[in-house]
mmCIF file of N, CA and C in Angstrom:
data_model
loop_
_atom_site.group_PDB
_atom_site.id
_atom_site.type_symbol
_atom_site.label_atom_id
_atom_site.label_comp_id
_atom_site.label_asym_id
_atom_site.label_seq_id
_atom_site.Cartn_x
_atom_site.Cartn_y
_atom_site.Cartn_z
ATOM 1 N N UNK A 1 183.211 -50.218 77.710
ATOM 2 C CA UNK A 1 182.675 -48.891 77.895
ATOM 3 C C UNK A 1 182.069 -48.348 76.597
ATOM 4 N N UNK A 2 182.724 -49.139 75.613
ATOM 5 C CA UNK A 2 182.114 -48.111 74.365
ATOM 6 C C UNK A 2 181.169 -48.440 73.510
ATOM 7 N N UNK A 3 180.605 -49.781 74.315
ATOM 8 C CA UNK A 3 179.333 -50.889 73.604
ATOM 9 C C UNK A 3 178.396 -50.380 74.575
ATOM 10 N N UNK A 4 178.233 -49.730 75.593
ATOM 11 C CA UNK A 4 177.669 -49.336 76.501
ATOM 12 C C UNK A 4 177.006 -47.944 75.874
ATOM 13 N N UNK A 5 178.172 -47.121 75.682
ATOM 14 C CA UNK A 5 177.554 -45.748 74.928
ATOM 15 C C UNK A 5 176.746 -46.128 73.857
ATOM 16 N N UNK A 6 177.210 -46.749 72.479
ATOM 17 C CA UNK A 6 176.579 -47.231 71.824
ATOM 18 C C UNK A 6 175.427 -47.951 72.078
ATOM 19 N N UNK A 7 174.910 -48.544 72.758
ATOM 20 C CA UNK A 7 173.630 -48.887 72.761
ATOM 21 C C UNK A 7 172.926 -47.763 73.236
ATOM 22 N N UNK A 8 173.044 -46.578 73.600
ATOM 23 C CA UNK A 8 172.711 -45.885 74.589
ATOM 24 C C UNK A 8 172.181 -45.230 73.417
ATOM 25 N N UNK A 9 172.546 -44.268 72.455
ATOM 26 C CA UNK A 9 172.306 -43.585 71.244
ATOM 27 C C UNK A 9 171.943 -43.683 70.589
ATOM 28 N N UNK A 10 171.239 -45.536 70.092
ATOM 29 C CA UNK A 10 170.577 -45.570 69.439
ATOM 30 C C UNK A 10 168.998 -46.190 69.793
ATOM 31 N N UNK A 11 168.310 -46.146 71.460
ATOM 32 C CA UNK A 11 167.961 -46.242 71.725
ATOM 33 C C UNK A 11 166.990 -44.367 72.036
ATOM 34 N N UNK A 12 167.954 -43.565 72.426
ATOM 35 C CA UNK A 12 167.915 -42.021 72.071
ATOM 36 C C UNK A 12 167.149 -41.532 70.725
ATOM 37 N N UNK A 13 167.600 -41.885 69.316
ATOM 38 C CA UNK A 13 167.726 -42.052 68.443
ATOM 39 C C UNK A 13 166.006 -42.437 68.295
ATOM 40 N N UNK A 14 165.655 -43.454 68.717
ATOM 41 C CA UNK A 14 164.422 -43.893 68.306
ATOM 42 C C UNK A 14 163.416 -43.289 69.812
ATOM 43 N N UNK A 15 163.611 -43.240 70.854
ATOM 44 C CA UNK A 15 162.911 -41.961 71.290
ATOM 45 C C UNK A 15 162.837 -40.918 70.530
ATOM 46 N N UNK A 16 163.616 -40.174 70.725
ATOM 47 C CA UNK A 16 163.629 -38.960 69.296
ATOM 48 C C UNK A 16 162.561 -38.861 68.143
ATOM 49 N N UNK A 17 162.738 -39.829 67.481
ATOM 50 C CA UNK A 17 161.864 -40.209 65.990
ATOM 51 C C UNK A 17 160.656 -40.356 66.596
ATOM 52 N N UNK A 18 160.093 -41.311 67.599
ATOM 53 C CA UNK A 18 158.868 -41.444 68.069
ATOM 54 C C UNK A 18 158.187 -40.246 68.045
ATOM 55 N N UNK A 19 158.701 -39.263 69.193
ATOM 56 C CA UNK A 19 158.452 -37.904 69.309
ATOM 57 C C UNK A 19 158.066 -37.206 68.057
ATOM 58 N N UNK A 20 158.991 -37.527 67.721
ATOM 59 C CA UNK A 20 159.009 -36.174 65.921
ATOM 60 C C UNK A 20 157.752 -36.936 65.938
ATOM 61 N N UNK A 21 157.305 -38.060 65.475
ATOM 62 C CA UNK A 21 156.341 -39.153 64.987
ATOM 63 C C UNK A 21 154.856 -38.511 65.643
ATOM 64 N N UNK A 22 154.715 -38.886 66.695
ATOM 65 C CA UNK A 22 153.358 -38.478 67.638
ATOM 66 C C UNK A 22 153.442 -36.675 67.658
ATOM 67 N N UNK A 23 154.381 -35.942 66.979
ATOM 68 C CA UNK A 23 154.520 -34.632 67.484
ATOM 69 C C UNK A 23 153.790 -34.168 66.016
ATOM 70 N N UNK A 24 154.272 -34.787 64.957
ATOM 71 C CA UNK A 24 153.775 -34.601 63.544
ATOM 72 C C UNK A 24 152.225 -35.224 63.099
ATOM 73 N N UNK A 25 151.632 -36.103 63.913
ATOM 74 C CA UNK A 25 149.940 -36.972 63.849
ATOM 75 C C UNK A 25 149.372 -35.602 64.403
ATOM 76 N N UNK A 26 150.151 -35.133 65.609
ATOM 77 C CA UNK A 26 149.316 -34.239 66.005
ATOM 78 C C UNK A 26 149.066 -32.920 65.298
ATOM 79 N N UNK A 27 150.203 -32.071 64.843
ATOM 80 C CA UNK A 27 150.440 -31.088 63.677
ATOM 81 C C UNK A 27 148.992 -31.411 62.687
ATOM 82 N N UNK A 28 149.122 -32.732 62.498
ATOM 83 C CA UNK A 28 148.049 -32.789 61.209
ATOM 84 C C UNK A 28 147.002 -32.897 61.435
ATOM 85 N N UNK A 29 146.921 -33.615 62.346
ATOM 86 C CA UNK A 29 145.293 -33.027 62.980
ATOM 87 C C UNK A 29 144.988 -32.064 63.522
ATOM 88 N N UNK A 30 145.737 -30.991 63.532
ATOM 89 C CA UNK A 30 145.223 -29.961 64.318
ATOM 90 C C UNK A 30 145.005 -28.921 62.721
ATOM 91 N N UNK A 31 145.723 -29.321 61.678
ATOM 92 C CA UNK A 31 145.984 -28.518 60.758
ATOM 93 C C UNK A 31 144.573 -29.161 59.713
ATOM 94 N N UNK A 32 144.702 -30.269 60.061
ATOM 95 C CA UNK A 32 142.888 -30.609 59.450
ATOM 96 C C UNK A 32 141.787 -29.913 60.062
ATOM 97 N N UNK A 33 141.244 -29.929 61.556
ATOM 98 C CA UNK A 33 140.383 -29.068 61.817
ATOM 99 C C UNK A 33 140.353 -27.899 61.358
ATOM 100 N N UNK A 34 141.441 -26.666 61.523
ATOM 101 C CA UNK A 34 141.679 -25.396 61.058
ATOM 102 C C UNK A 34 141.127 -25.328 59.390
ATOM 103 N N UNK A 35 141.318 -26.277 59.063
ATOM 104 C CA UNK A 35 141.421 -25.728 57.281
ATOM 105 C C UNK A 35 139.925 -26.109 57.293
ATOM 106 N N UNK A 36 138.905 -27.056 57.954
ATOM 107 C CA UNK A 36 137.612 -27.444 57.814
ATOM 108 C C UNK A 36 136.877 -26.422 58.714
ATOM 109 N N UNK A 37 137.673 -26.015 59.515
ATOM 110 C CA UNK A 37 136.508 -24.256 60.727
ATOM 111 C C UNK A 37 136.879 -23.136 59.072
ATOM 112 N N UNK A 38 137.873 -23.193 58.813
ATOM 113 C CA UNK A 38 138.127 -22.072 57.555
ATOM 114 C C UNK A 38 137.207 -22.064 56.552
ATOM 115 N N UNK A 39 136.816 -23.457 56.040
ATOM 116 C CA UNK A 39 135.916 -23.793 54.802
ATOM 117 C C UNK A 39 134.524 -23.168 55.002
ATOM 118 N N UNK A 40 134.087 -23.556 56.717
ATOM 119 C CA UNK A 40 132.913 -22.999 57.023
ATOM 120 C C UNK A 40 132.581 -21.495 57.229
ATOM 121 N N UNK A 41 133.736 -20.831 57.640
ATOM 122 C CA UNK A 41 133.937 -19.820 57.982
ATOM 123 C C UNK A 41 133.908 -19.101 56.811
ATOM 124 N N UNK A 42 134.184 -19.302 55.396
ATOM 125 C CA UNK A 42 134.770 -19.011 54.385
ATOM 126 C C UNK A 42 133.305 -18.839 53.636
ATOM 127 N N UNK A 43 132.301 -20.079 53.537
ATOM 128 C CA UNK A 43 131.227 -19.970 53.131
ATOM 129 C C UNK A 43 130.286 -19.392 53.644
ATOM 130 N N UNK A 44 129.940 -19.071 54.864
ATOM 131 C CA UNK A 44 129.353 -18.272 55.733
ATOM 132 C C UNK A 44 129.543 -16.763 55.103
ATOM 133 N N UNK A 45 131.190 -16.336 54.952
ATOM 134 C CA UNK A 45 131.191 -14.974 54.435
ATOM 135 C C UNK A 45 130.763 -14.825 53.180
ATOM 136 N N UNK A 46 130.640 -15.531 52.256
ATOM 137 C CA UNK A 46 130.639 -15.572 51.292
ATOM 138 C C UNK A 46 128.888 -15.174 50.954
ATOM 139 N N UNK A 47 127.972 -16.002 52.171
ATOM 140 C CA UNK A 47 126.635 -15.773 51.870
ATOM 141 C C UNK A 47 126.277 -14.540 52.879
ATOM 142 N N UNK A 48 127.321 -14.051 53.672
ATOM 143 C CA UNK A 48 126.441 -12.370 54.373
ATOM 144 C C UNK A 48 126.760 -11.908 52.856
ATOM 145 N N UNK A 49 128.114 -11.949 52.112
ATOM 146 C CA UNK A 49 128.714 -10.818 51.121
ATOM 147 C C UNK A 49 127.330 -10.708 50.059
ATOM 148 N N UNK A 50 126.726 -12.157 49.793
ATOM 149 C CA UNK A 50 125.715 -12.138 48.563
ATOM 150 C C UNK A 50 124.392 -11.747 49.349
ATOM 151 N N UNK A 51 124.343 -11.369 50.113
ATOM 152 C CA UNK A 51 123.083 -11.071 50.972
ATOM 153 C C UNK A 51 123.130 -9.647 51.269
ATOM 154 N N UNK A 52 124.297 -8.969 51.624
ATOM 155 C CA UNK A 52 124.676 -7.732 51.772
ATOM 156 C C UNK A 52 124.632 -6.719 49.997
ATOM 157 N N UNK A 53 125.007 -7.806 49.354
ATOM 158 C CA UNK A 53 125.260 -7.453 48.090
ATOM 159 C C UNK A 53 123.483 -7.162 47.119
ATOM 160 N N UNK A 54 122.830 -7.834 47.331
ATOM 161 C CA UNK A 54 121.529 -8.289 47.289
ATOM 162 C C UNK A 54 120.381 -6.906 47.606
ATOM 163 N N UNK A 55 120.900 -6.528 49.050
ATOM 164 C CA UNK A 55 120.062 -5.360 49.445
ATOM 165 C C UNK A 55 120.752 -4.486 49.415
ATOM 166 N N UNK A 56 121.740 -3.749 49.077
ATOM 167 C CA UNK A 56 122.379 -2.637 48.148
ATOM 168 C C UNK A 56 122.245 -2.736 46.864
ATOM 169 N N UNK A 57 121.836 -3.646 45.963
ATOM 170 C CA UNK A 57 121.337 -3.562 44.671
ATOM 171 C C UNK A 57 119.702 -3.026 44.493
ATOM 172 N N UNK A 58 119.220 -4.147 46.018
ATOM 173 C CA UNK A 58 117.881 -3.796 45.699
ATOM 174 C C UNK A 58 117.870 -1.972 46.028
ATOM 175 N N UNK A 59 118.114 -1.496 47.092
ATOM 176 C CA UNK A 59 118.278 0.048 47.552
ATOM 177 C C UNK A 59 118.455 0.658 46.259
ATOM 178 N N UNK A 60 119.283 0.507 45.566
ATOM 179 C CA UNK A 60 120.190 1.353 44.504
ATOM 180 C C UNK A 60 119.175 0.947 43.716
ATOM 181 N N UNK A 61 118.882 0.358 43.108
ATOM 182 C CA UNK A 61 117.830 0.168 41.920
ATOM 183 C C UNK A 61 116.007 0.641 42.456
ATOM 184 N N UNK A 62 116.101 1.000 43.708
ATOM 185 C CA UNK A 62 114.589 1.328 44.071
ATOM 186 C C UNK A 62 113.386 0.330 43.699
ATOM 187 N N UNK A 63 113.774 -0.792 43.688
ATOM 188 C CA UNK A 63 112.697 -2.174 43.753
ATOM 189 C C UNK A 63 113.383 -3.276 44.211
ATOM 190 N N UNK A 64 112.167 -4.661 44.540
ATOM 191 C CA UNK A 64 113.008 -5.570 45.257
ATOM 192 C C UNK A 64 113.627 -6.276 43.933
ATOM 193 N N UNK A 65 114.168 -7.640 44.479
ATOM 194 C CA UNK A 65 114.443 -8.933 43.196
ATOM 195 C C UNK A 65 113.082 -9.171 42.326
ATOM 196 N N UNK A 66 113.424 -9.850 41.454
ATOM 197 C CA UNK A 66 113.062 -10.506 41.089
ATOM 198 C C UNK A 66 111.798 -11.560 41.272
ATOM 199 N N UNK A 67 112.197 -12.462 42.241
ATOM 200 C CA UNK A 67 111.531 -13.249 43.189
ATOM 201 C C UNK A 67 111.038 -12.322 43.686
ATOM 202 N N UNK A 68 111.549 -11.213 44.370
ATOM 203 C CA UNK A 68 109.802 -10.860 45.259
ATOM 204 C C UNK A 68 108.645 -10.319 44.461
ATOM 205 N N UNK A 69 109.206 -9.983 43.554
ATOM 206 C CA UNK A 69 108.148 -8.943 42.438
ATOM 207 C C UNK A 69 107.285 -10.403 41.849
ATOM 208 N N UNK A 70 107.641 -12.000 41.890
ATOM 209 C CA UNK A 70 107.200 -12.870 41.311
ATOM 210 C C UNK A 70 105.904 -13.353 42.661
ATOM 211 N N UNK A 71 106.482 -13.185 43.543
ATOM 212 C CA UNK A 71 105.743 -13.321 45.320
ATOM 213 C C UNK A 71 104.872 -12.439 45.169
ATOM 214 N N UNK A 72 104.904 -11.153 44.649
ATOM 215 C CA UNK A 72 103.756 -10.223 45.351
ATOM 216 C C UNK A 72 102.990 -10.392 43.246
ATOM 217 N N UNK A 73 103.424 -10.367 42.632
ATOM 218 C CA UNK A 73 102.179 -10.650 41.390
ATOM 219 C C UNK A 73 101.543 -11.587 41.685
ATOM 220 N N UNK A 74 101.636 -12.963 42.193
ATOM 221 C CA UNK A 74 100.671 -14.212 42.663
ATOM 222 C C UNK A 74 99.776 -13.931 43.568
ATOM 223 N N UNK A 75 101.121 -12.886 44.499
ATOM 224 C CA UNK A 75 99.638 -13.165 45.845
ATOM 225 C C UNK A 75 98.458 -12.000 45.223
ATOM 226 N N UNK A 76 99.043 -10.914 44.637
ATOM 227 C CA UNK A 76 98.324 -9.467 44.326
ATOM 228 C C UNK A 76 96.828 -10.328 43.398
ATOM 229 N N UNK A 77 97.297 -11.484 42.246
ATOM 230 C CA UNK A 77 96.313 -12.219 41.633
ATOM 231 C C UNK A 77 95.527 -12.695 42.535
ATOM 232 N N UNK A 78 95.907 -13.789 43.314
ATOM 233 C CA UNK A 78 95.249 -14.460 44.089
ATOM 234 C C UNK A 78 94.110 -13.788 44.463
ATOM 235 N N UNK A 79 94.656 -12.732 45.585
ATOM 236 C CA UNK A 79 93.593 -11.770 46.032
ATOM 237 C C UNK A 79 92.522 -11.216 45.075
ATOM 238 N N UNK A 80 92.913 -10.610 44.027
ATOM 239 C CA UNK A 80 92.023 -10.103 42.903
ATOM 240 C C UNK A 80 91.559 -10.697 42.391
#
């Protein structure tokens, strides 16, 4: 009777671990996508913030960048 239980528990035992096993591949792949939608998500805000940031400077200072003032002297030449 008690070679009987014993085989029984450690057969349990490695079900068990499997589980944890295929339960933890999955954890990590799910925890890889998340952190790579985050990265994108992350850089995305990052370019409204410098874009948002960009035309409240230009507003506040009452002219555009740089670059456009370099865009409209070429074309303003060109024409003239």
């Amino acid at each position: 009777m008690r070679e009987k239980r014993d085989r029984v528990v450690p057969n349990q035992l490695r079900l068990s671990y499997l589980t944890y096993v295929e339960f933890k591949k999955c954890i990590s792949s799910v925890h890889i996508v998340m952190r790579l939608r985050f990265k994108e998500w992350s850089k995305e805000n990052v370019k409204t913030r410098t874009t948002r940031s960009r035309t409240r400077e230009g507003k506040r200072l009452g002219r555009t960048s740089s670059l456009e003032r370099l865009k409209h002297l070429r074309h303003s030449r060109s024409i003239g």
